[in-house]
XYZ file of C-alpha atoms in Angstrom:
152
model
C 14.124 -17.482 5.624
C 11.996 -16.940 2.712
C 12.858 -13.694 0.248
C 10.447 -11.702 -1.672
C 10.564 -9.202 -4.058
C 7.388 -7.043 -5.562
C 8.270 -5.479 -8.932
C 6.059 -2.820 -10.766
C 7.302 -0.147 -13.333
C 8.474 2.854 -10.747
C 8.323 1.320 -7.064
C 6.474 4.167 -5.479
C 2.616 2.621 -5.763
C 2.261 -1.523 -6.331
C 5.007 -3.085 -5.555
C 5.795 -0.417 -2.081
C 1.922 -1.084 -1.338
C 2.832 -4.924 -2.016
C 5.726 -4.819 0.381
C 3.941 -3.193 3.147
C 0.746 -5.014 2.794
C 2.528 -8.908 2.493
C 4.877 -7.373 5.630
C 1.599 -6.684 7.602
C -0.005 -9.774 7.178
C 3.383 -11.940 8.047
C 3.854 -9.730 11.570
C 0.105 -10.811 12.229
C 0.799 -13.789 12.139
C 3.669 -13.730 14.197
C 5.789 -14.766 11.165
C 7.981 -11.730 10.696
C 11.775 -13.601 11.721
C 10.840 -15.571 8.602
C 10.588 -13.303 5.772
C 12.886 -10.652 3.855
C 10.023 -8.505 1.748
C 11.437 -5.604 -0.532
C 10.378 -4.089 -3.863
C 11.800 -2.468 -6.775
C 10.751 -1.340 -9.895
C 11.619 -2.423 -13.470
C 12.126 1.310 -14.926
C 14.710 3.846 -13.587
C 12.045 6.832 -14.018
C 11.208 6.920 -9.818
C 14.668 5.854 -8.586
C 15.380 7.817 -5.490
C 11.464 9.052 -4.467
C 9.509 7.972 -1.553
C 6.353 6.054 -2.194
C 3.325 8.254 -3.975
C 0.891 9.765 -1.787
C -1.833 7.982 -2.887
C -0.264 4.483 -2.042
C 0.312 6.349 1.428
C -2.891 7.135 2.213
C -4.803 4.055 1.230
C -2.091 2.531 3.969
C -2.953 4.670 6.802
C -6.776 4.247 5.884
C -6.307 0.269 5.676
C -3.749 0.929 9.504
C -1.063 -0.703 7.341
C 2.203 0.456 8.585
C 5.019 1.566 6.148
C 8.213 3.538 6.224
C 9.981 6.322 4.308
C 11.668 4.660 1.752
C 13.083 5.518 -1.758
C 12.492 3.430 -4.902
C 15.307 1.195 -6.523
C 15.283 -0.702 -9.905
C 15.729 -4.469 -10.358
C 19.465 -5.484 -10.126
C 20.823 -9.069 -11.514
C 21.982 -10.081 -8.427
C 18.513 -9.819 -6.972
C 17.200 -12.985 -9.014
C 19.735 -14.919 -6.799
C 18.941 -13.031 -3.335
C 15.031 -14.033 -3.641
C 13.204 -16.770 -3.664
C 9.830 -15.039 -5.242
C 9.998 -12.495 -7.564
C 6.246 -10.839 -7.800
C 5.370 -8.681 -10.235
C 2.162 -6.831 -10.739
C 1.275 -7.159 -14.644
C 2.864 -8.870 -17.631
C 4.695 -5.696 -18.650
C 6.370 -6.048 -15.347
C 6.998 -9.809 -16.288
C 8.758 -8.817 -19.434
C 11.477 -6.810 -18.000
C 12.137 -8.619 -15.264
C 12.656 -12.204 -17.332
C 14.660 -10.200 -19.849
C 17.080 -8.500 -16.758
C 16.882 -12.014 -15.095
C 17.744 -14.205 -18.699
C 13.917 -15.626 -19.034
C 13.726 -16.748 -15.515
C 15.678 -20.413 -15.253
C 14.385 -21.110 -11.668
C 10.929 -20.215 -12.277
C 11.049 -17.546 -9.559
C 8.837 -14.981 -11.349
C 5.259 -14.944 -11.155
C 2.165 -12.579 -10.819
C 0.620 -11.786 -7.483
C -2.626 -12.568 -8.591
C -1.788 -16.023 -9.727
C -1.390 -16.659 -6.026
C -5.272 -15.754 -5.788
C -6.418 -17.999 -9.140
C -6.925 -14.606 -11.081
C -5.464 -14.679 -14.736
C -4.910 -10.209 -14.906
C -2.760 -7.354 -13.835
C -2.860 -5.544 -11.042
C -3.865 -1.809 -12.617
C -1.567 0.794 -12.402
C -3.202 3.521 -9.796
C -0.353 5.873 -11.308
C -2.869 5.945 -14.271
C -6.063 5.221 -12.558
C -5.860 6.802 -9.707
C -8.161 3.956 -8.145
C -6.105 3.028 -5.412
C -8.699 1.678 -3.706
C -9.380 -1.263 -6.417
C -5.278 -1.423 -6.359
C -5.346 -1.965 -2.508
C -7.703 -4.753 -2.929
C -5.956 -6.717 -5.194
C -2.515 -6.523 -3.884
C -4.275 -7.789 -0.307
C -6.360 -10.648 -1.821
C -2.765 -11.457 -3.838
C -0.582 -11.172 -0.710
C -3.278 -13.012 1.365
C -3.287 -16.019 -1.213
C 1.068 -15.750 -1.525
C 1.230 -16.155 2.194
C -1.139 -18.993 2.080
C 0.701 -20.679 -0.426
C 4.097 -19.957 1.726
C 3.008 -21.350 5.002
C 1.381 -25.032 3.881
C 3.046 -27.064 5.749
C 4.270 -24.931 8.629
């Protein structure tokens, strides 16, 4: 059983998108027995609200399915009940390495590493281009699940 986390700053746009997105593409592939996939955010300012309309739309354009769900901040106990820790941009990567005590395992990375892309996934919170948000969190989860099922 392999355990992911996304992390952005509220948990109602990236890291939910993130979540349903990387939980798509593992049922397509008939892979969903295998994989916990959650998200959380690394502020306390969204705790509580359902994901932003925005993030729910570009879902239901894209025939992602997602769930009501209400956004929760990063907990220490979560660096030991995951394997990955995702984040979406190196803000993200700060707080979660300080709550997690600079990452000993190594368990905290950026989605878009997964894809060979050195940058942040941008914040459609301040954009509003969830569109160009969409796209990199698939061509991120596309690459993670890549990387998690060499072998299989």
């Amino acid at each position: 059983m392999t355990k992911i986390l996304f992390v952005c700053h509220g948990n109602i746009c990236r890291s939910p998108m993130a979540e349903f997105v990387m939980k798509d593409l593992v049922k397509k592939e008939g892979l969903e027995k295998d994989f916990i996939i959650e998200s959380a955010a690394t502020s306390t300012e969204e705790i509580g609200n359902d994901m932003h309309s925005g993030a729910k739309k570009k879902l239901s354009e894209m025939a992602v399915p997602f769930t009501k769900r209400h956004a929760r901040r990063i907990t220490p106990e979560d660096y030991s009940n995951y394997d990955y820790l995702i984040g979406m941009d190196v803000e993200n990567l700060y707080y979660m390495q300080r709550e997690w005590n600079k990452d000993p395992d190594d368990k905290v990375k950026l989605l878009l590493t997964y894809a060979n892309r050195d940058r942040d996934i941008a914040d459609p919170w301040y954009t509003g281009n969830f569109d160009a948000t969409y796209e990199d969190i698939l061509m991120g989860c596309k690459a993670l699940l890549v990387t998690l099922t060499k072998g299989l």
